[in-house]
CSV table of C-alpha atoms and ligand atoms in Angstrom, one decimal:
chain,number,residue,atom,x,y,z
A,1,MET,CA,-14.5,10.9,6.7
A,2,LYS,CA,-16.4,11.6,9.9
A,3,GLN,CA,-14.2,13.9,12.3
A,4,SER,CA,-15.3,11.0,14.7
A,5,ASP,CA,-13.6,8.4,13.1
A,6,LEU,CA,-10.3,10.0,14.4
A,7,VAL,CA,-11.0,10.2,17.6
A,8,PRO,CA,-8.9,6.5,18.7
A,9,TYR,CA,-6.2,7.9,16.3
A,10,ALA,CA,-5.6,11.2,18.3
A,11,GLY,CA,-1.6,12.0,18.0
A,12,ARG,CA,-1.2,8.9,15.7
A,13,GLU,CA,-3.2,10.1,12.5
A,14,GLN,CA,-1.5,8.3,10.3
A,15,GLY,CA,-2.7,4.9,11.3
A,16,PHE,CA,-6.1,6.2,10.5
A,17,VAL,CA,-4.9,6.5,6.7
A,18,LYS,CA,-2.7,3.1,6.5
A,19,HIS,CA,-6.1,1.5,8.0
A,20,GLN,CA,-7.7,3.0,5.3
A,21,LEU,CA,-5.3,2.0,2.8
A,22,LEU,CA,-5.4,-1.4,4.4
A,23,SER,CA,-9.3,-1.8,4.3
A,24,ALA,CA,-9.6,-0.6,0.9
A,25,TYR,CA,-7.1,-3.0,-0.7
A,26,LEU,CA,-7.8,-6.0,1.2
A,27,GLN,CA,-11.6,-5.4,0.5
A,28,ARG,CA,-10.9,-5.6,-3.3
A,29,PHE,CA,-8.5,-8.4,-2.9
A,30,VAL,CA,-10.6,-10.7,-1.5
A,31,MET,CA,-13.7,-9.9,-3.7
A,32,ILE,CA,-12.0,-10.5,-6.6
A,33,LEU,CA,-10.2,-13.5,-5.5
A,34,GLY,CA,-13.1,-14.9,-3.4
A,35,GLN,CA,-14.8,-15.4,-6.4
A,36,HIS,CA,-12.7,-18.1,-7.7
A,37,CYS,CA,-10.7,-19.8,-4.1
A,38,PRO,CA,-11.8,-21.9,-2.1
A,39,ARG,CA,-9.3,-20.5,0.8
A,40,ILE,CA,-7.8,-16.8,1.2
A,41,VAL,CA,-5.1,-16.2,4.2
A,42,TYR,CA,-4.6,-12.8,5.6
A,43,VAL,CA,-1.0,-12.6,7.8
A,44,ASP,CA,-0.7,-9.6,10.1
A,45,ALA,CA,2.8,-10.7,11.2
A,46,PHE,CA,3.6,-7.5,13.5
A,47,ALA,CA,-0.1,-7.7,14.7
A,48,GLY,CA,0.0,-5.8,18.2
A,49,PRO,CA,-2.8,-4.2,20.0
A,50,TRP,CA,-0.5,-1.0,19.7
A,51,GLU,CA,-1.6,2.0,20.8
A,52,SER,CA,-5.3,1.1,20.3
A,53,ALA,CA,-7.7,3.2,22.0
A,54,THR,CA,-11.0,1.3,21.4
A,55,ASP,CA,-12.5,-1.6,23.3
A,56,ASP,CA,-13.5,-3.9,20.0
A,57,TYR,CA,-10.0,-2.9,18.2
A,58,ARG,CA,-11.7,-1.2,15.3
A,59,ASP,CA,-8.2,1.3,15.4
A,60,THR,CA,-6.0,-1.5,14.7
A,61,SER,CA,-4.8,-3.6,11.2
A,62,PHE,CA,-5.9,-7.0,12.5
A,63,GLY,CA,-9.7,-5.3,13.8
A,64,GLN,CA,-10.2,-4.0,10.5
A,65,ALA,CA,-8.9,-6.7,8.6
A,66,VAL,CA,-11.3,-9.0,10.4
A,67,ARG,CA,-14.2,-6.4,10.1
A,68,ILE,CA,-13.5,-6.8,6.0
A,69,MET,CA,-13.0,-10.1,5.9
A,70,ARG,CA,-16.2,-10.7,7.4
A,71,ALA,CA,-18.2,-8.6,5.1
A,72,CYS,CA,-16.9,-10.0,2.1
A,73,GLN,CA,-17.1,-13.4,3.3
A,74,GLU,CA,-21.1,-12.7,3.7
A,75,GLN,CA,-21.4,-10.4,0.4
A,76,LEU,CA,-19.5,-13.5,-1.4
A,77,GLU,CA,-21.8,-15.6,0.2
A,78,GLU,CA,-24.9,-13.7,-0.3
A,79,LYS,CA,-24.7,-12.0,-3.7
A,80,LEU,CA,-22.7,-14.9,-5.6
A,81,HIS,CA,-23.1,-18.1,-3.5
A,82,LYS,CA,-19.4,-18.2,-2.8
A,83,ARG,CA,-18.4,-20.1,0.3
A,84,VAL,CA,-14.6,-18.9,1.3
A,85,ARG,CA,-12.9,-20.4,4.1
A,86,PHE,CA,-11.0,-17.8,5.7
A,87,ASP,CA,-7.6,-18.2,7.8
A,88,ALA,CA,-6.4,-15.4,9.5
A,89,LEU,CA,-2.5,-15.7,11.1
A,90,PHE,CA,-1.8,-12.9,13.8
A,91,ILE,CA,1.7,-12.8,15.1
A,92,GLU,CA,3.1,-10.7,18.2
A,93,LYS,CA,6.1,-10.9,20.2
A,94,SER,CA,5.3,-8.7,23.1
A,95,PRO,CA,3.8,-10.8,25.8
A,96,ALA,CA,1.6,-8.1,27.0
A,97,ALA,CA,0.2,-7.2,23.6
A,98,PHE,CA,-0.3,-10.9,22.7
A,99,ALA,CA,-3.0,-11.5,26.2
A,100,LYS,CA,-4.9,-8.9,24.5
A,101,LEU,CA,-4.8,-10.4,21.0
A,102,GLU,CA,-5.4,-13.8,22.3
A,103,VAL,CA,-8.6,-12.7,23.9
A,104,PHE,CA,-9.7,-11.1,20.6
A,105,VAL,CA,-9.1,-14.0,18.7
A,106,ALA,CA,-11.1,-16.7,20.9
A,107,ASN,CA,-14.1,-14.1,20.5
A,108,GLU,CA,-13.7,-13.5,16.9
A,109,LYS,CA,-12.7,-17.3,15.6
A,110,GLY,CA,-15.0,-19.3,14.1
A,111,PRO,CA,-15.5,-22.7,11.5
A,112,GLU,CA,-15.6,-20.9,8.4
A,113,PHE,CA,-13.6,-18.1,9.9
A,114,ASN,CA,-10.5,-19.4,11.4
A,115,ILE,CA,-8.2,-17.2,13.2
A,116,SER,CA,-4.5,-17.9,14.8
A,117,ALA,CA,-2.2,-16.0,17.0
A,118,TRP,CA,1.0,-16.9,17.3
A,119,HIS,CA,3.1,-15.7,20.3
A,120,ASP,CA,6.2,-15.4,18.3
A,121,ASP,CA,9.2,-13.5,17.0
A,122,PHE,CA,8.6,-12.8,13.1
A,123,GLN,CA,12.1,-13.5,12.3
A,124,ASN,CA,12.0,-17.0,13.6
A,125,CYS,CA,8.9,-18.1,11.5
A,126,VAL,CA,8.7,-16.8,8.4
A,127,THR,CA,9.2,-20.2,6.7
A,128,ARG,CA,6.4,-21.3,8.9
A,129,ILE,CA,4.0,-18.8,7.5
A,130,ALA,CA,4.9,-19.7,4.3
A,131,ASP,CA,4.2,-23.5,5.1
A,132,PHE,CA,0.9,-22.5,6.7
A,133,ILE,CA,-0.2,-20.4,3.5
A,134,GLY,CA,0.6,-23.2,1.5
A,135,SER,CA,-0.5,-23.1,-2.0
A,136,ASP,CA,-3.3,-20.8,-1.5
A,137,PHE,CA,-4.2,-17.0,-2.0
A,138,ALA,CA,-2.6,-14.7,0.8
A,139,PHE,CA,-1.8,-11.2,2.0
A,140,VAL,CA,0.5,-10.3,4.7
A,141,LEU,CA,1.2,-7.4,6.2
A,142,ILE,CA,4.5,-6.5,7.3
A,143,ASP,CA,4.3,-3.6,10.0
A,144,PRO,CA,7.4,-3.6,11.9
A,145,LEU,CA,8.3,-0.8,14.7
A,146,GLY,CA,11.8,-1.0,12.9
A,147,TRP,CA,13.7,-2.3,9.9
A,148,LYS,CA,16.7,-4.1,11.0
A,149,GLY,CA,16.5,-7.7,9.7
A,150,ILE,CA,13.2,-7.6,9.5
A,151,ILE,CA,12.1,-6.0,6.0
A,152,SER,CA,15.1,-6.8,4.3
A,153,PRO,CA,14.3,-8.1,0.5
A,154,SER,CA,16.2,-11.5,1.7
A,155,ALA,CA,14.1,-11.9,5.0
A,156,LEU,CA,11.1,-11.6,3.1
A,157,ALA,CA,12.1,-14.1,0.3
A,158,PRO,CA,10.4,-17.1,1.3
A,159,LEU,CA,7.4,-15.2,0.9
A,160,LEU,CA,7.9,-12.9,-1.9
A,161,LYS,CA,8.9,-15.7,-4.0
A,162,LYS,CA,5.0,-17.7,-3.7
A,163,ARG,CA,3.6,-16.4,-6.8
A,164,ARG,CA,0.1,-16.0,-4.8
A,165,VAL,CA,1.4,-14.2,-1.7
A,166,GLU,CA,1.1,-10.2,-1.9
A,167,VAL,CA,2.9,-8.5,0.7
A,168,LEU,CA,2.4,-4.9,2.4
A,169,ILE,CA,5.7,-3.6,4.0
A,170,ASN,CA,5.9,-0.8,6.1
A,171,TYR,CA,9.0,0.9,4.9
A,172,MET,CA,9.9,3.2,7.7
A,173,TRP,CA,11.6,6.0,6.4
A,174,LYS,CA,11.8,8.1,9.7
A,175,PHE,CA,14.4,5.6,11.3
A,176,LEU,CA,15.5,4.4,7.2
A,177,SER,CA,16.7,8.1,6.3
A,178,MET,CA,18.5,8.5,9.7
A,179,ALA,CA,20.3,5.4,9.4
A,180,VAL,CA,21.4,6.5,5.7
A,181,GLY,CA,22.9,9.7,7.6
A,182,HIS,CA,24.8,7.6,9.8
A,183,GLN,CA,26.1,4.9,6.9
A,184,HIS,CA,30.0,6.1,7.9
A,185,GLU,CA,29.4,3.6,11.1
A,186,ALA,CA,30.3,-0.2,9.8
A,187,ALA,CA,27.5,-1.6,11.8
A,188,GLN,CA,24.5,0.7,10.3
A,189,LEU,CA,26.4,0.1,6.8
A,190,SER,CA,26.3,-3.3,7.2
A,191,ASN,CA,22.3,-3.5,8.1
A,192,LEU,CA,21.6,-0.8,5.4
A,193,LYS,CA,23.1,-3.1,2.6
A,194,GLU,CA,20.9,-5.8,3.7
A,195,ILE,CA,18.0,-3.5,2.6
A,196,PHE,CA,19.6,-1.4,-0.1
A,197,GLY,CA,22.2,-4.0,-1.5
A,198,GLU,CA,25.6,-2.4,-2.9
A,199,GLY,CA,23.5,0.4,-5.0
A,200,LEU,CA,23.5,2.2,-1.6
A,201,ALA,CA,27.0,3.6,-2.8
A,202,GLU,CA,25.3,5.4,-5.8
A,203,ALA,CA,22.6,6.9,-3.6
A,204,PRO,CA,22.4,10.8,-3.8
A,205,LEU,CA,23.9,12.4,-1.1
A,206,ALA,CA,22.4,14.3,1.8
A,207,GLY,CA,20.3,17.2,1.0
A,208,ASP,CA,19.6,16.0,-2.7
A,209,PRO,CA,15.7,16.2,-3.0
A,210,ASP,CA,15.7,13.4,-4.9
A,211,ARG,CA,17.3,11.0,-2.2
A,212,GLU,CA,14.2,9.8,-0.5
A,213,CYS,CA,12.4,8.6,-4.0
A,214,TRP,CA,15.8,6.9,-5.1
A,215,LEU,CA,16.1,4.9,-2.2
A,216,LEU,CA,12.6,4.0,-2.1
A,217,ASN,CA,13.0,2.9,-5.5
A,218,LEU,CA,16.1,1.1,-5.1
A,219,TYR,CA,13.9,-1.1,-2.4
A,220,ARG,CA,11.1,-1.7,-4.4
A,221,LYS,CA,13.6,-2.9,-7.1
A,222,ARG,CA,15.4,-5.5,-4.7
A,223,LEU,CA,12.0,-7.0,-3.5
A,224,VAL,CA,11.2,-7.2,-7.1
A,225,GLU,CA,14.8,-9.3,-7.7
A,226,SER,CA,14.4,-11.3,-5.0
A,227,SER,CA,10.9,-12.5,-6.2
A,228,VAL,CA,10.4,-12.8,-10.2
A,229,ALA,CA,12.3,-10.6,-11.7
A,230,SER,CA,12.1,-10.6,-15.3
A,231,GLY,CA,9.5,-11.6,-18.0
A,232,ALA,CA,5.6,-11.1,-18.7
A,233,GLU,CA,4.3,-12.2,-15.2
A,234,ARG,CA,7.1,-10.5,-13.0
A,235,THR,CA,6.8,-9.4,-9.6
A,236,ARG,CA,5.8,-5.8,-9.3
A,237,SER,CA,6.1,-3.3,-6.5
A,238,VAL,CA,4.2,0.2,-6.2
A,239,SER,CA,4.2,2.6,-2.9
A,240,PHE,CA,2.2,4.9,-0.9
A,241,PRO,CA,3.7,7.9,1.4
A,242,VAL,CA,2.5,8.2,4.6
A,243,GLN,CA,2.8,11.4,5.8
A,244,TYR,CA,3.3,13.0,9.5
A,245,PRO,CA,-0.1,14.1,10.8
A,246,GLY,CA,-0.4,17.4,10.0
A,247,SER,CA,2.5,17.8,8.1
A,248,THR,CA,3.0,16.8,4.2
A,249,THR,CA,6.1,14.8,5.0
A,250,SER,CA,6.7,11.8,4.6
A,251,LYS,CA,6.9,9.4,7.7
A,252,TYR,CA,7.0,6.0,6.3
A,253,PHE,CA,5.9,4.2,2.7
A,254,LEU,CA,3.5,1.0,2.3
A,255,VAL,CA,5.6,-0.9,-0.1
A,256,HIS,CA,3.2,-3.6,-2.0
A,257,VAL,CA,4.6,-6.4,-3.9
A,258,THR,CA,2.1,-8.2,-6.2
A,259,HIS,CA,2.7,-10.8,-9.0
A,260,HIS,CA,-0.6,-9.6,-10.9
A,261,ASP,CA,-1.6,-6.7,-13.2
A,262,LEU,CA,-4.9,-6.0,-11.3
A,263,GLY,CA,-3.2,-5.9,-8.0
A,264,VAL,CA,-1.2,-3.0,-9.1
A,265,ILE,CA,-4.3,-1.0,-10.6
A,266,LYS,CA,-6.4,-2.0,-7.5
A,267,PHE,CA,-3.7,-1.0,-5.1
A,268,ALA,CA,-3.2,2.5,-7.0
A,269,GLU,CA,-6.9,2.7,-6.7
A,270,ALA,CA,-7.0,2.2,-3.1
A,271,SER,CA,-4.0,4.4,-2.9
A,272,GLU,CA,-5.6,7.3,-4.6
A,273,LYS,CA,-8.9,7.1,-2.4
A,274,ALA,CA,-6.2,6.8,0.6
A,275,HIS,CA,-4.7,9.9,-0.8
A,276,GLU,CA,-8.2,11.5,-0.5
A,277,THR,CA,-8.4,10.9,2.9
A,278,GLN,CA,-4.7,11.8,3.7
A,279,GLN,CA,-5.5,15.4,2.5
A,280,SER,CA,-8.6,15.8,5.1
A,281,VAL,CA,-7.0,14.3,8.0
A,282,ARG,CA,-4.4,16.8,7.5
A,283,PHE,CA,-6.5,19.6,7.2
A,284,CYS,CA,-8.5,18.2,10.6
A,285,VAL,CA,-5.6,18.1,12.0
A,286,ILE,CA,-4.1,21.6,11.2
A,287,GLN,CA,-7.4,22.3,12.3
A,288,GLN,CA,-7.4,21.4,15.5
A,289,ARG,CA,-4.2,22.4,16.3
A,290,ARG,CA,-4.9,25.8,15.9
A,291,GLU,CA,-8.0,25.7,17.4
A,292,LYS,CA,-6.4,24.6,20.9
A,293,LYS,CA,-4.0,27.5,20.2
A,294,THR,CA,-6.2,30.1,19.8
A,295,GLY,CA,-9.5,28.8,20.9
A,296,ASN,CA,-10.6,30.4,17.3
A,297,GLY,CA,-11.7,27.3,14.7
A,298,ASP,CA,-12.5,29.8,12.0
A,299,LEU,CA,-9.4,30.8,11.1
A,300,PHE,CA,-7.8,29.5,7.7
A,301,SER,CA,-4.3,30.1,6.2
A,302,ASP,CA,-2.6,29.2,2.8
A,303,GLN,CA,-0.7,26.3,4.8
A,304,ASP,CA,-4.3,24.4,4.7
A,305,ALA,CA,-4.6,24.4,1.2
A,306,PRO,CA,-4.5,20.6,-0.2
A,307,SER,CA,-1.3,20.0,-1.4
A,308,GLU,CA,-0.2,19.3,-5.2
A,309,ALA,CA,1.6,16.1,-4.7
A,310,GLY,CA,-0.8,13.6,-6.2
A,311,GLN,CA,-2.7,15.9,-8.5
A,312,GLU,CA,0.0,16.0,-11.2
A,313,ALA,CA,-1.2,15.5,-14.8
A,314,LEU,CA,1.8,13.1,-16.1
A,315,GLU,CA,2.5,13.4,-19.5
A,316,GLN,CA,5.7,12.3,-20.0
A,317,PRO,CA,5.2,8.6,-19.8
A,318,TRP,CA,3.0,8.8,-22.7
A,319,LEU,CA,5.2,10.3,-24.8
A,320,GLU,CA,7.8,7.7,-23.9
A,321,LEU,CA,5.4,4.6,-24.4
A,322,LEU,CA,4.6,6.6,-28.2
A,323,PRO,CA,7.6,8.3,-28.9
A,324,VAL,CA,7.4,9.2,-32.2
A,325,ALA,CA,4.3,10.3,-34.5
A,326,GLY,CA,2.6,7.4,-36.0
A,327,CYS,CA,3.1,5.3,-33.2
A,328,GLU,CA,0.2,2.9,-32.2
A,329,MET,CA,-0.4,1.0,-29.1
A,330,CYS,CA,-3.4,-1.0,-27.2
A,331,ILE,CA,-3.7,-0.2,-23.7
A,332,GLY,CA,-4.9,-2.6,-21.4
A,333,GLN,CA,-4.3,-3.7,-17.8
A,334,PRO,CA,-0.4,-5.3,-18.5
A,335,GLU,CA,0.4,-1.8,-20.0
A,336,MET,CA,-1.2,0.2,-17.1
A,337,ALA,CA,-0.1,-1.7,-14.5
A,338,GLU,CA,3.6,-1.2,-16.1
A,339,MET,CA,3.3,2.8,-16.2
A,340,ILE,CA,1.7,2.5,-12.5
A,341,GLU,CA,5.0,0.7,-11.3
A,342,ARG,CA,7.5,2.7,-13.3
A,343,ASN,CA,6.2,5.9,-12.0
A,344,ASN,CA,5.1,5.0,-9.0
A,345,CYS,CA,1.9,7.2,-9.4
A,346,PHE,CA,-2.0,7.3,-9.4
A,347,ILE,CA,-4.0,6.4,-12.2
A,348,GLY,CA,-5.6,9.8,-12.3
A,349,GLU,CA,-2.1,11.4,-12.9
A,350,LEU,CA,-2.0,9.2,-16.0
A,351,GLN,CA,-5.4,10.0,-17.4
A,352,ARG,CA,-5.0,13.7,-16.5
A,353,GLY,CA,-1.9,13.8,-18.5
A,354,LEU,CA,-3.2,11.6,-21.4
A,355,LEU,CA,-6.4,14.1,-21.8
A,356,ASN,CA,-3.8,17.1,-21.6
A,357,LEU,CA,-2.3,15.5,-24.7
A,358,GLN,CA,-5.3,14.7,-26.5
A,359,LYS,CA,-6.5,18.2,-26.1
A,360,GLN,CA,-3.4,19.4,-27.8
A,361,GLY,CA,-3.8,16.9,-30.3
A,362,VAL,CA,-0.6,14.9,-29.5
A,363,ILE,CA,-2.3,11.8,-28.9
A,364,VAL,CA,-5.7,10.1,-30.0
A,365,ASN,CA,-7.7,7.6,-28.7
A,366,LEU,CA,-8.6,5.6,-31.4
A,367,ASP,CA,-11.5,3.9,-30.0
A,368,MET,CA,-12.9,7.1,-28.1
A,369,LYS,CA,-16.4,7.7,-29.6
A,370,ARG,CA,-16.9,11.2,-28.1
A,371,ALA,CA,-14.9,13.3,-25.9
A,372,ARG,CA,-14.4,12.4,-22.3
A,373,SER,CA,-13.7,14.5,-19.1
A,374,LYS,CA,-12.2,12.1,-16.7
A,375,ASN,CA,-10.5,8.8,-18.6
A,376,GLY,CA,-8.1,9.6,-21.8
A,377,VAL,CA,-8.2,5.6,-22.0
A,378,ASN,CA,-10.5,2.8,-20.8
A,379,PHE,CA,-7.7,0.2,-19.9
A,380,ASP,CA,-10.4,-2.4,-18.7
A,381,LYS,CA,-11.3,-2.6,-22.3
A,382,THR,CA,-8.4,-2.3,-24.2
A,383,GLU,CA,-8.4,0.9,-26.5
A,384,ARG,CA,-5.7,1.9,-28.9
A,385,LEU,CA,-3.8,5.2,-28.7
A,386,LYS,CA,-2.2,6.9,-31.6
A,387,ARG,CA,0.6,9.6,-31.5
A,388,LEU,CA,-0.3,12.2,-34.2
A,389,VAL,CA,2.9,14.4,-34.0
B,1,SAM,C1,3.7,-0.9,14.6
B,1,SAM,S1,2.6,-2.0,15.6
B,1,SAM,C2,1.9,-2.8,14.9
B,1,SAM,C3,0.6,-2.1,14.6
B,1,SAM,C4,-0.5,-2.7,13.9
B,1,SAM,N1,-0.1,-3.3,12.5
B,1,SAM,C5,-1.6,-1.8,13.5
B,1,SAM,O1,-1.6,-1.0,12.6
B,1,SAM,O2,-2.3,-1.5,14.3
B,1,SAM,C6,4.5,-3.3,15.6
B,1,SAM,C7,3.9,-4.5,16.5
B,1,SAM,O3,4.8,-5.7,16.6
B,1,SAM,C8,5.3,-6.1,17.6
B,1,SAM,N2,6.8,-6.5,17.2
B,1,SAM,C9,7.6,-5.8,17.2
B,1,SAM,N3,9.1,-6.9,17.1
B,1,SAM,C10,8.5,-8.0,16.8
B,1,SAM,C11,8.7,-9.5,16.4
B,1,SAM,N4,10.2,-9.5,16.2
B,1,SAM,N5,7.9,-10.1,15.8
B,1,SAM,C12,6.7,-10.1,16.0
B,1,SAM,N6,5.8,-8.8,16.4
B,1,SAM,C13,6.5,-7.8,16.6
B,1,SAM,C14,5.3,-5.1,18.3
B,1,SAM,O4,5.3,-5.5,19.7
B,1,SAM,C15,4.1,-4.2,18.2
B,1,SAM,O5,2.8,-4.3,18.9
């Protein structure tokens, strides 16, 4: 990351992290599917532009998505001789923002890259979006300003139920946490039940450190339940926390819903990269604030050290998978996707935990010819693990 990349995001640096994750995952999504599918659809259901500070909208989600899809289209054609048709659909409710969006669309659209813009309210057109996608593969971004009546599993069901549609939802914890604090008000409770269902009543009390994670997991579970809830090919969901600029407190979570193991794995890989970016952004913001305050950019404090979050070595998931000595199991993409989803974690955290257990002689990789420094299991090749003690 270059410091100059952050300039258009001054004061809203969390947007940079969001766009990095979106771009990194979209690139993987398109390059994988583009090898097999003649048409790929991308929908930005709350397109903006919102607080953009550039002429070419490179600091917006739709600007980023068009850049990525164009680059992928070229690569697919040049390197793999695959011609993929892209259909992008941007929806925006505000007349002022839509006027700008229309100009962008008019300049960018072409015969192999069709872009449509609808001046509409997302809630009015969910079914129409589903029809627009048809039976093709699609990625849908739901990035509203609020949450009421928008991100509930029932409102999103027409999209969630489509087996070829992946959805990325901004779960605006900043506002949801406040609403949860006011659930004694009847209107608030009814809105919240749309999101969390009756399970809300069981949530940890205010002040409990588990509350944020517990409610997020309940929401993820409900999204899956409104799609394909069980079976080997059930829908899966993972999330990524986006923090307030210069802080480690979560502002919102990007919740990813996919129907494929590879979707979970690729999102986890992109998330791990976005996590590194988030650490660098946090460091930059703290430095900039200090420079502004003291005029001295060289001062350094412990507060600036990268946080440990996302850097853990998770041993417990492996011990649960292989509960007693003598247990043996093949670890391929489905098993890895299951572990990522269950623990809502990065692949690196699982690999570090496994390496620790291998060093302690608790688990052995039967297919590993020599010691590895990074990956305790190569799940792309489906390797066998055995618990020894
Ligand atoms: C958070 S901004 C989107 C930011 C954009 N995804 C990005 O990252 O650059 C939300 C946008 O949705 C628009 N919006 C709000 N309510 C809407 C609705 N019900 N339907 C469609 N658009 C809406 C707002 O005008 C605003 O431009």
